[in-house]
Amino acid sequence: MLNHSQNQVVEHRKGALLVLAGAGTGKTRTLTHRYAAMVAEGVQPERILLLTFTRKAAAEMNERAAKLIENSGKIADLQNIGGTFHATAFRWLKRLKLSDSAFNIIDDRDCKRIVKLDLKDDDKKGLENIGMSLKDLLHLNSLCVNLQEDVHSVTQRFFPHAASASEWLNTKVEQLRKRKKDAKLLDYDDILEAWLHCLQSKQGDTIRKAYDYVMVDEYQDTSKVQVEILKELVKNHDNIMAVGDDCQSIYSFRGALSAQMRDFENDFKGAGIVKLEDNYRSSQPILDACNNIISESREVYPKELNSADDKIGPAPLLTGSRDQHQVAMQIIERVYNNLQQGIPYHKQAVIFRSSMQAMSLEKVLIQERIPYKKYGGVKLTEAAHVRDFISVISCCFTQNTAAWLRVLLLIPGIGEKTAERLVNQLDKIGSSKIPAKAEDVFLELMTLTQTEWHDEPDPVFISQAIEWYKTVIHSNYEDASTRIHDIQNLAGHLMEAKSLSDFAAELLLDQVDPDEDEDESALILSTIHSAKGKEWDCVYIINVADGAIPIRRSSVNFEEERRLLYVAMTRAKEQLFLYWPKFNSFQDNKTNELSPFLHVLNKNEAPNNSPQLTNSPETTIDDDFFDDDPIYVYDQF
C-alpha cells in the first residue's frame, strides 16, 4: 500500500515533477512503483533513464521494479536501464566514439601526477605565495566544471585569499586541461562536461531520442553541470521526475548546492511539487527533535516529518561528558546494554563529523576487543594498491601517461625525474636507458606490456599482471600480504567481467567495492557523509560541540553543517544518543560549548510543540563540578 503522496508520484506521467522526499519516507519504494507502473502500461524499459549517484542504488531499484512487474504478470528486461551520471555519460561517449577506452580515465591522484609534469619551480612558489596547494588547484578546476563558472568567479567564492591571482590561476587551469586533452585522458569532471558538450551538439538529438522519461534520484546532490545535462536530455518533452531532500544537501565541496532544489521550478517550467513527509523509519520523539533542528534553516523547503505508523519510543538523550575518553566509555556501556537487550552490534552505529573525532573511541574499542567496522576512510576501490593494479593493466592497452607514471614510480630505483623522462618518450620506452637497480623489474614490465593481449578477461594475463605487481608491492607497502589478498579477490571479479575495459569503467566510475558486505558481528563507525542513506536501530552521535559541528572555518557553510547534524540524527530508528564532551583533550582541555544547532531544543527557547528538557532523575546537573559520572543528561528534548 502506498500513501496518498506516494500515489501522486506513481501516477504522474507528463511534465516535470519535483518530489521532496524527507528522510525515511520511502522514496525508493515510490520510484520503483512508478517505474513498474509505466512498464506495465507499455512503456519500454529502455525508454526510461534512471540516474542515481551509486551503482548499488540503481541495482536495488532495478531489482525491486522487476519483482513488481513480475507480480503483475508482465516480463521486462530492466538490465542497464541507467546507473550513475558518470557511468551513463561514459557509455554514451563510447557509443558515439568520443572516447577510446576506460583505461584513459584518471582519478584525482593520477591527475595530480600529470600536473606535476608541467609544474615548474616558479609555479610551485606561485601557489605557495597565494596560500594554495596543487590539490587546491585541482579542486578549483573541478569546481569550475561542476558549477559551470569561470576561474575568476570560483576563486572569489571558494578561495578569496587568492582572488588577486585569478588570472594566473586561470593560466594554470588551462595548462592542466590542455595536458589532459593532448594525452586523451578524462577525469571524472571531464566525462560529465564531454557528455554535456555532446548533448549541446548535433549528436544531442541521438541521445534525446533514446528516452521518453528521465528519473533522477538524490537530486539535492546534483551539481550545475549535471542539471545542465538534465535540461538538455528532456528539452523536447520535459518528462523529468527529480527526487531529493534539500535538508540532506551536504556535498557543496563537490559543487552540489542546496539551491538546486529551489531552482528546479525555474529550470523545468511548469514543474509540480509533491512532498513525502510520512516517515517509515524513526519514532516520533526522534522525528520531533529532527524537525526542530531543521526548522531553524531558511535555505530549505519547509517539511515536517511524522511517523507513518505512530511509532513511539524513548526520547533522544543528550549526555554531557568530561572529555572524549569518557564519551567512549559511556558509548561502550550503552552498546553492551543494547547487546543484552537483543540489539546486535551491526544495528548500532557511532556517527561523527570527521574521522579524527573517533580516535578515542577506536582506542577503547580495541582495548575492550569490541569488533567494529569503520566507514568514511578510503574505499577498497580508491585504495592505492587497487589503483596501482588497474594502472598496470591500463599500461598493457594504452599510453595513459598517468597510469605509466604511477607504475614506473613503483619500481625500486626509478625516481620522479626518471619516471617523467620515460613517460615523455613512451613510444620509445622499450629502448630507454634504465638505472641498473631497476633494470630487471623494468624489463619484466616491458615483457608484460608489449605482449599482445585481448580485452576479454584472460586468466594467463591476469596471473602475469599479479605476479609482476608482487615484485614491487613489498617495497612500496608494509602490509603487502593483505594488499595482495585484495588484488587476488579483485581478480576473481575481473574474470567475471565481459571485458577488461568494462570492468575498469565500472570500478572507476561506479565505485564498486568487491568487499562491501556488512559484518553482522561488528559495531558500525561512520562519518556523517558515509552514513547518508543508511539507518540503524540505535545511533550515537559524538562531539556535538561548537567547533566540531559546526566546524568553524571560513570555507565551511554554516547551514550545511546544520544539515549534516540533521542527516546524522535521521539515521536513528529507535534510539538516539548525542554526546557533548565539555573539555577538548586535543586542545589543552579547551572548554567546548554545546553545538548552536542544539540550542533550539533548550527548554527556554523550544517551540511550543517541542518536548521540554527534563533532568534524568538519577543525575545531578552541575555546571562547575566534574567527576566520573555524566555531567549533563537530558533524558528528553
XYZ file of C-alpha atoms in Angstrom:
637
model
C 0.000 0.000 0.000
C 1.197 3.468 -0.905
C 0.100 6.593 0.906
C -1.658 9.485 -0.862
C 1.504 11.461 -1.644
C 3.333 8.387 -2.904
C 0.403 7.572 -5.196
C 0.561 11.092 -6.638
C 4.163 10.437 -7.609
C 3.439 6.988 -9.064
C 0.550 8.272 -11.189
C 2.403 11.302 -12.584
C 3.310 10.997 -16.275
C 3.674 14.188 -18.302
C 5.897 17.141 -17.485
C 8.348 17.901 -14.716
C 7.812 16.903 -11.099
C 9.954 17.591 -8.036
C 9.469 15.088 -5.234
C 10.595 16.445 -1.867
C 11.251 13.163 -0.101
C 12.100 13.584 3.571
C 14.389 11.135 5.325
C 12.870 7.661 5.659
C 9.751 8.468 3.616
C 10.044 5.534 1.213
C 11.376 7.299 -1.864
C 12.963 4.161 -3.344
C 9.693 2.269 -2.941
C 7.831 5.140 -4.598
C 10.284 5.396 -7.516
C 10.196 1.662 -8.215
C 6.382 1.564 -8.104
C 6.258 4.407 -10.623
C 8.782 2.661 -12.842
C 6.895 -0.623 -12.663
C 3.574 1.119 -13.352
C 4.923 2.760 -16.510
C 6.374 -0.503 -17.813
C 3.097 -2.296 -17.036
C 1.316 0.362 -19.117
C 3.511 -0.457 -22.106
C 6.454 1.941 -21.815
C 9.626 0.155 -22.927
C 12.096 -0.083 -20.006
C 14.977 1.210 -22.114
C 12.953 4.375 -22.843
C 13.157 5.337 -19.157
C 16.502 6.679 -17.978
C 17.159 6.278 -14.268
C 20.081 8.326 -12.971
C 21.423 7.718 -9.471
C 24.600 8.501 -7.578
C 25.590 4.912 -6.825
C 25.504 1.723 -8.832
C 24.096 -0.041 -5.779
C 21.078 2.302 -5.731
C 20.365 1.682 -9.421
C 20.673 -2.089 -8.968
C 18.329 -2.025 -5.968
C 15.698 -0.087 -7.914
C 16.004 -2.444 -10.894
C 15.568 -5.470 -8.656
C 12.524 -4.054 -6.873
C 10.903 -2.890 -10.121
C 11.485 -6.298 -11.741
C 9.660 -8.053 -8.885
C 6.713 -5.657 -9.103
C 6.443 -6.144 -12.862
C 6.732 -9.913 -12.495
C 3.952 -9.898 -9.892
C 1.720 -8.093 -12.383
C 2.246 -10.845 -14.937
C 4.489 -8.803 -17.230
C 8.011 -9.610 -18.423
C 10.626 -6.905 -18.839
C 14.397 -6.782 -19.077
C 15.497 -3.994 -16.773
C 19.235 -4.530 -17.137
C 21.352 -1.466 -17.888
C 18.429 0.974 -17.903
C 20.505 3.578 -16.135
C 23.095 3.995 -13.466
C 25.292 6.755 -12.179
C 25.701 10.022 -14.079
C 29.334 9.224 -14.831
C 28.779 5.649 -15.993
C 25.846 6.644 -18.220
C 27.836 9.544 -19.644
C 30.795 7.317 -20.446
C 28.588 4.699 -22.137
C 27.327 7.404 -24.492
C 30.828 8.747 -25.135
C 31.950 5.250 -26.121
C 28.834 4.612 -28.203
C 29.368 7.858 -30.132
C 33.102 7.086 -30.433
C 34.090 10.171 -28.442
C 36.294 8.190 -26.067
C 38.631 5.315 -26.813
C 38.808 3.306 -23.621
C 38.008 3.261 -19.926
C 41.740 2.823 -19.417
C 42.084 6.534 -20.223
C 40.013 7.533 -17.183
C 42.093 9.030 -14.391
C 41.336 9.835 -10.773
C 42.441 12.855 -8.710
C 45.749 11.298 -7.706
C 46.617 10.437 -11.309
C 45.631 13.946 -12.348
C 47.923 15.363 -9.699
C 50.809 13.326 -11.095
C 50.423 14.578 -14.645
C 50.050 18.183 -13.476
C 53.407 17.846 -11.743
C 54.976 17.081 -15.123
C 54.277 20.660 -16.220
C 54.676 22.366 -12.866
C 57.872 24.401 -12.718
C 59.576 25.647 -9.566
C 58.192 29.138 -10.212
C 54.676 27.659 -10.364
C 55.151 25.895 -7.038
C 56.364 29.115 -5.452
C 53.481 30.981 -7.054
C 50.958 28.630 -5.450
C 52.679 28.891 -2.078
C 52.711 32.696 -2.270
C 48.915 32.847 -2.651
C 48.277 30.208 0.011
C 47.238 27.412 -2.334
C 48.428 23.869 -2.978
C 48.375 21.633 -6.028
C 45.330 19.934 -4.509
C 43.618 23.337 -4.312
C 44.399 23.964 -7.986
C 42.758 20.674 -8.967
C 39.778 21.461 -6.741
C 39.463 24.871 -8.386
C 39.313 23.257 -11.813
C 36.739 20.734 -10.599
C 34.514 23.436 -9.135
C 34.677 25.406 -12.391
C 33.296 22.390 -14.246
C 30.696 21.389 -11.691
C 29.439 24.931 -11.105
C 29.821 25.896 -14.783
C 31.593 29.088 -13.778
C 34.904 30.665 -14.759
C 38.084 30.595 -12.699
C 37.688 34.194 -11.537
C 34.211 33.746 -10.009
C 35.053 30.390 -8.414
C 38.247 31.808 -6.910
C 36.271 34.731 -5.479
C 33.772 32.364 -3.815
C 35.906 29.466 -2.630
C 39.473 30.834 -2.494
C 39.013 34.547 -1.651
C 42.558 34.792 -0.274
C 43.853 34.082 -3.810
C 41.384 36.259 -5.723
C 44.060 38.740 -6.804
C 45.861 35.927 -8.654
C 42.812 34.601 -10.540
C 44.295 35.451 -13.973
C 47.452 33.487 -13.188
C 45.348 30.610 -11.807
C 43.301 30.634 -14.998
C 46.529 30.080 -16.964
C 47.445 27.104 -14.762
C 43.954 25.602 -15.141
C 44.156 25.968 -18.941
C 47.539 24.200 -18.918
C 46.050 21.352 -16.909
C 43.141 20.972 -19.333
C 45.432 21.057 -22.371
C 47.723 18.418 -20.856
C 44.779 16.049 -20.304
C 43.327 16.708 -23.751
C 46.644 16.142 -25.544
C 47.091 12.847 -23.674
C 43.438 11.858 -24.384
C 42.815 11.478 -20.664
C 39.490 12.048 -18.925
C 38.967 12.717 -15.249
C 35.523 12.421 -13.658
C 34.616 16.050 -14.328
C 35.771 15.804 -17.951
C 33.380 12.902 -18.523
C 30.369 14.961 -17.449
C 31.477 18.034 -19.370
C 32.127 15.975 -22.508
C 28.612 14.494 -22.279
C 27.117 17.970 -21.857
C 29.001 19.270 -24.914
C 27.824 16.217 -26.836
C 24.195 16.918 -25.859
C 24.606 20.526 -26.950
C 25.925 19.437 -30.371
C 24.124 17.802 -33.307
C 24.680 14.414 -31.665
C 22.446 15.511 -28.807
C 19.338 14.529 -30.776
C 20.588 10.943 -30.959
C 20.750 10.776 -27.169
C 17.447 12.598 -26.590
C 15.593 10.273 -28.966
C 16.607 7.307 -26.818
C 14.494 8.371 -23.803
C 10.875 9.337 -23.189
C 11.261 9.738 -19.427
C 14.095 10.680 -17.080
C 14.090 9.916 -13.361
C 16.768 11.327 -11.044
C 17.414 10.129 -7.514
C 19.148 12.232 -4.813
C 18.605 15.424 -6.810
C 19.996 17.531 -3.960
C 23.415 16.035 -4.741
C 23.472 17.217 -8.362
C 25.895 19.897 -9.492
C 25.203 22.619 -12.054
C 26.820 20.636 -14.865
C 24.523 17.701 -14.085
C 21.477 19.974 -14.072
C 22.518 21.332 -17.477
C 22.806 17.732 -18.718
C 19.282 17.008 -17.485
C 17.894 20.131 -19.145
C 19.397 19.002 -22.444
C 18.105 15.444 -22.054
C 14.460 16.481 -21.596
C 14.213 19.724 -23.559
C 11.921 18.076 -26.138
C 9.362 16.805 -23.609
C 10.199 17.919 -20.020
C 9.268 14.466 -18.701
C 11.625 14.568 -15.745
C 10.995 13.463 -12.195
C 13.588 14.512 -9.631
C 13.527 13.042 -6.151
C 15.547 14.534 -3.334
C 15.695 16.255 0.009
C 17.319 19.677 0.290
C 17.560 19.088 4.046
C 20.163 16.432 3.187
C 22.238 18.539 0.807
C 25.741 18.045 2.235
C 28.100 17.938 -0.744
C 28.846 21.568 -1.577
C 32.559 20.718 -1.703
C 31.719 18.774 -4.884
C 29.710 21.623 -6.350
C 26.310 20.304 -5.232
C 24.371 23.199 -3.731
C 21.039 23.091 -1.892
C 19.793 25.936 -4.151
C 19.483 23.404 -6.995
C 16.260 22.135 -5.403
C 14.763 25.602 -5.167
C 15.782 26.351 -8.761
C 14.030 23.262 -10.143
C 10.820 25.134 -10.941
C 12.791 27.700 -12.962
C 14.954 25.105 -14.700
C 11.945 22.999 -15.726
C 8.952 25.194 -16.465
C 5.547 24.129 -15.189
C 7.041 21.731 -12.659
C 4.805 20.363 -9.932
C 5.890 19.592 -6.370
C 4.908 16.683 -4.144
C 6.117 16.315 -0.555
C 6.724 12.945 1.086
C 6.599 13.553 4.841
C 5.341 10.244 6.279
C 8.414 8.673 7.830
C 8.654 4.858 7.959
C 11.943 4.715 9.842
C 12.065 6.621 13.117
C 9.963 7.010 16.233
C 8.045 10.270 16.669
C 10.223 11.570 19.543
C 13.274 11.285 17.295
C 11.419 12.971 14.427
C 10.303 15.819 16.697
C 13.926 16.574 17.544
C 14.957 16.367 13.881
C 12.104 18.662 12.817
C 13.153 21.221 15.430
C 16.772 21.166 14.284
C 15.964 21.774 10.611
C 13.149 24.243 11.294
C 15.794 26.890 12.006
C 17.119 26.690 8.442
C 15.886 29.229 5.914
C 17.592 27.555 2.943
C 15.262 24.581 2.569
C 11.671 23.830 1.699
C 9.683 23.560 4.955
C 8.878 19.934 5.757
C 7.512 18.184 8.853
C 8.381 14.517 9.274
C 5.731 12.417 11.011
C 5.809 8.762 11.968
C 3.663 6.938 9.418
C 2.960 4.185 11.936
C 2.640 6.429 15.005
C 5.814 4.779 16.228
C 6.666 5.642 19.821
C 9.915 5.168 21.683
C 12.373 6.772 24.069
C 13.182 10.440 23.561
C 16.652 11.314 22.262
C 19.225 11.644 25.016
C 21.837 14.399 25.201
C 24.722 13.494 27.512
C 27.341 15.966 28.680
C 30.695 14.361 29.500
C 34.096 15.422 30.723
C 36.069 14.526 27.573
C 36.288 12.211 24.564
C 37.557 9.292 26.638
C 34.546 9.455 28.930
C 32.269 9.652 25.895
C 33.886 6.450 24.600
C 33.293 4.651 27.916
C 29.659 5.813 28.035
C 29.026 4.611 24.487
C 30.566 1.212 25.159
C 28.387 0.787 28.236
C 25.253 1.536 26.201
C 26.403 -0.732 23.369
C 26.781 -3.605 25.825
C 23.373 -2.870 27.370
C 21.733 -2.877 23.941
C 23.523 -6.086 23.057
C 21.986 -7.728 26.117
C 18.588 -6.361 25.084
C 18.866 -8.101 21.702
C 20.248 -5.284 19.514
C 23.321 -6.740 17.757
C 26.462 -4.745 17.049
C 25.715 -4.103 13.358
C 22.388 -2.465 14.198
C 24.172 0.125 16.312
C 26.217 2.949 14.792
C 28.510 5.660 16.120
C 28.459 8.715 13.843
C 30.874 11.643 13.735
C 31.595 14.780 11.703
C 35.183 13.835 10.888
C 37.150 10.613 11.201
C 39.636 12.080 13.698
C 36.837 12.533 16.248
C 36.567 8.757 16.610
C 40.177 8.186 17.668
C 39.486 7.946 21.404
C 36.595 5.582 20.787
C 38.640 3.364 18.478
C 41.387 3.017 21.089
C 38.893 1.890 23.727
C 37.137 -0.478 21.302
C 40.479 -2.137 20.583
C 41.298 -2.373 24.294
C 37.887 -3.897 25.030
C 38.190 -6.190 21.990
C 34.923 -4.991 20.552
C 34.786 -5.672 16.797
C 33.979 -2.666 14.654
C 33.805 -1.625 11.009
C 34.552 1.937 10.009
C 33.059 3.807 7.066
C 34.408 7.082 5.809
C 38.024 6.165 5.201
C 39.410 5.068 1.864
C 37.226 2.585 -0.007
C 38.869 -0.509 -1.397
C 38.278 0.775 -4.937
C 40.078 4.002 -4.009
C 42.943 2.248 -2.232
C 46.408 2.836 -3.648
C 47.176 -0.821 -4.395
C 43.915 -1.333 -6.299
C 44.562 1.752 -8.414
C 48.144 0.512 -8.900
C 46.887 -2.769 -10.319
C 44.340 -1.131 -12.634
C 47.181 1.102 -13.851
C 49.331 -1.968 -14.591
C 46.514 -3.368 -16.737
C 45.998 0.036 -18.371
C 49.668 0.163 -19.411
C 49.136 -3.047 -21.362
C 46.479 -1.442 -23.560
C 47.056 2.330 -23.727
C 49.663 5.046 -23.463
C 47.869 6.574 -20.486
C 50.664 8.796 -19.170
C 49.161 8.959 -15.682
C 48.993 5.157 -15.455
C 52.552 4.752 -16.746
C 53.855 7.371 -14.342
C 52.172 5.601 -11.434
C 53.511 2.172 -12.407
C 57.064 3.343 -13.113
C 57.287 5.023 -9.706
C 56.514 1.659 -8.095
C 59.795 0.229 -9.386
C 62.692 0.448 -6.898
C 65.450 2.572 -8.422
C 63.166 4.763 -10.533
C 62.544 8.205 -9.109
C 60.375 11.082 -10.264
C 62.889 12.527 -12.739
C 63.489 9.181 -14.442
C 59.781 8.359 -14.499
C 58.975 11.728 -16.078
C 61.670 11.190 -18.717
C 60.310 7.752 -19.562
C 56.718 8.986 -19.734
C 57.741 11.729 -22.157
C 59.096 9.098 -24.552
C 56.523 6.322 -24.249
C 56.766 5.445 -27.935
C 60.455 4.510 -27.367
C 60.234 3.327 -23.783
C 61.391 -0.210 -24.571
C 64.833 1.047 -25.626
C 65.211 3.678 -22.921
C 68.152 3.843 -20.540
C 67.205 2.500 -17.101
C 69.063 2.659 -13.749
C 70.830 -0.655 -13.096
C 68.888 -1.238 -9.859
C 65.582 -1.086 -11.748
C 66.579 -2.918 -14.894
C 65.283 -6.444 -14.152
C 61.854 -5.348 -12.904
C 61.562 -2.821 -15.748
C 62.332 -5.474 -18.384
C 59.678 -7.741 -16.860
C 57.217 -4.851 -17.137
C 58.157 -4.396 -20.809
C 57.561 -8.095 -21.459
C 54.114 -7.819 -19.879
C 53.038 -4.581 -21.571
C 54.423 -5.332 -25.028
C 52.719 -8.710 -25.303
C 49.571 -8.516 -27.448
C 46.700 -9.078 -25.035
C 42.965 -9.029 -25.769
C 40.310 -7.039 -23.889
C 38.494 -10.189 -22.794
C 39.455 -11.484 -19.325
C 42.333 -13.918 -19.739
C 43.496 -15.888 -16.676
C 47.050 -16.038 -18.062
C 47.232 -12.252 -18.466
C 45.688 -11.541 -15.064
C 48.015 -14.017 -13.381
C 51.081 -12.456 -15.040
C 49.928 -8.952 -14.118
C 49.570 -10.026 -10.478
C 52.965 -11.725 -10.495
C 54.635 -8.568 -11.810
C 52.859 -6.433 -9.224
C 54.080 -8.758 -6.472
C 57.661 -7.864 -7.438
C 57.105 -4.219 -6.472
C 54.397 -4.242 -3.816
C 56.664 -5.269 -0.925
C 58.951 -2.285 -1.467
C 56.007 0.134 -1.544
C 53.711 -1.065 1.248
C 54.321 -2.527 4.701
C 51.109 -4.594 4.715
C 51.848 -6.175 1.337
C 50.276 -9.569 2.078
C 46.910 -8.001 2.948
C 47.005 -5.897 -0.203
C 47.886 -8.906 -2.366
C 44.846 -10.672 -0.940
C 42.715 -7.695 -2.030
C 44.172 -7.869 -5.541
C 43.528 -11.592 -5.802
C 39.951 -11.021 -4.669
C 39.617 -8.259 -7.261
C 40.983 -10.608 -9.921
C 38.138 -13.036 -9.223
C 35.624 -10.299 -10.026
C 37.684 -9.287 -13.059
C 37.383 -12.781 -14.537
C 33.582 -12.497 -14.383
C 33.507 -9.250 -16.391
C 32.542 -9.013 -20.058
C 35.743 -7.155 -20.835
C 38.697 -5.637 -19.001
C 37.783 -2.111 -20.121
C 34.162 -2.548 -18.998
C 35.372 -3.674 -15.589
C 37.735 -0.701 -15.389
C 34.863 1.646 -16.209
C 32.669 0.004 -13.597
C 35.374 0.153 -10.967
C 36.430 3.726 -11.712
C 33.019 5.267 -12.340
C 30.564 3.298 -10.218
C 32.868 2.841 -7.233
C 32.049 -0.848 -6.815
C 33.540 -2.317 -3.692
C 34.006 -6.113 -4.013
C 34.035 -6.480 -0.220
C 31.117 -4.322 0.858
C 29.125 -6.978 2.740
C 28.390 -5.926 6.311
C 29.931 -7.880 9.144
C 26.999 -8.664 11.432
C 29.325 -9.084 14.385
C 30.813 -5.588 14.166
C 29.784 -2.241 15.599
C 29.470 0.417 12.899
C 31.570 3.588 12.992
C 30.835 6.127 10.279
C 31.344 9.704 9.218
C 28.098 11.573 8.584
C 28.768 11.723 4.854
C 29.192 7.942 4.696
C 26.142 7.360 6.905
C 23.818 9.147 4.479
C 21.279 6.723 3.039
C 21.742 4.211 5.860
C 19.787 3.506 9.050
C 20.340 1.723 12.360
C 18.239 0.814 15.377
C 20.499 2.798 17.674
C 22.636 5.799 16.751
C 25.294 7.521 18.883
C 26.451 10.941 17.644
C 29.703 12.028 19.244
C 31.107 15.512 19.777
C 28.012 17.686 19.317
C 30.126 20.665 20.348
C 30.644 24.038 18.750
C 33.761 23.782 16.593
C 33.130 20.106 15.854
C 29.684 20.561 14.346
C 29.661 23.156 13.019
C 33.318 23.226 12.090
C 34.360 26.847 12.446
C 36.247 27.698 9.251
C 35.598 30.458 6.723
C 35.293 27.896 3.937
C 32.608 25.888 5.763
C 28.937 26.669 5.118
C 27.136 27.103 8.446
C 23.746 25.923 7.158
C 25.287 22.864 5.536
C 26.730 21.953 8.934
C 23.179 22.116 10.336
C 22.026 19.772 7.581
C 24.869 17.395 8.449
C 23.608 17.104 12.025
C 20.081 16.578 10.682
C 21.294 13.767 8.416
C 23.069 12.108 11.347
C 20.011 12.311 13.608
C 17.603 10.952 10.980
C 19.635 7.731 10.705
C 18.187 6.527 14.054
C 15.173 4.235 14.095
C 14.561 3.610 17.815
C 17.299 5.164 19.970
C 19.273 8.366 19.519
C 22.100 9.488 21.803
C 24.090 12.719 21.440
C 27.350 13.267 23.325
C 28.808 16.635 24.318
C 32.379 16.461 25.724
C 32.794 19.576 27.876
C 36.584 19.651 27.511
C 38.661 19.180 24.354
C 41.575 16.937 25.308
C 43.218 17.571 21.905
C 43.441 21.342 22.523
C 44.842 21.684 26.047
C 41.474 20.910 27.641
C 39.830 23.896 25.999
C 36.177 24.219 27.049
C 33.670 23.056 24.431
C 30.407 24.905 24.055
C 27.331 22.943 23.025
C 26.627 22.993 19.289
C 24.486 26.059 18.476
C 22.188 23.809 16.451
C 21.012 22.193 19.674
C 20.057 25.440 21.373
C 16.649 25.241 19.729
C 15.978 22.243 21.939
C 16.664 24.204 25.121
C 13.626 24.312 27.379
C 13.690 28.107 27.444
C 13.856 28.508 23.673
C 11.993 25.483 22.380
C 8.905 25.982 20.198
C 5.558 25.298 21.837
C 5.280 21.946 20.084
C 8.756 20.833 21.191
C 9.173 18.360 24.055
C 10.664 20.041 27.101
C 14.079 19.396 28.560
C 13.938 17.454 31.799
C 16.640 16.131 34.079
C 17.302 12.463 34.424
C 16.184 11.561 37.987
C 19.454 9.824 38.839
C 21.661 12.640 37.560
C 22.636 15.906 39.212
C 23.429 18.745 36.833
C 26.330 20.877 37.945
C 27.960 23.355 35.584
C 31.104 23.755 37.675
C 31.944 20.322 39.010
C 33.099 17.332 37.017
C 33.597 13.778 38.146
C 33.472 10.360 36.536
C 29.728 10.454 36.007
C 27.871 12.188 33.161
C 27.536 15.896 33.874
C 24.568 16.832 31.737
C 21.952 14.263 30.956
C 18.732 15.347 29.344
C 16.503 12.329 29.024
C 14.094 14.214 26.809
C 14.279 17.094 24.357
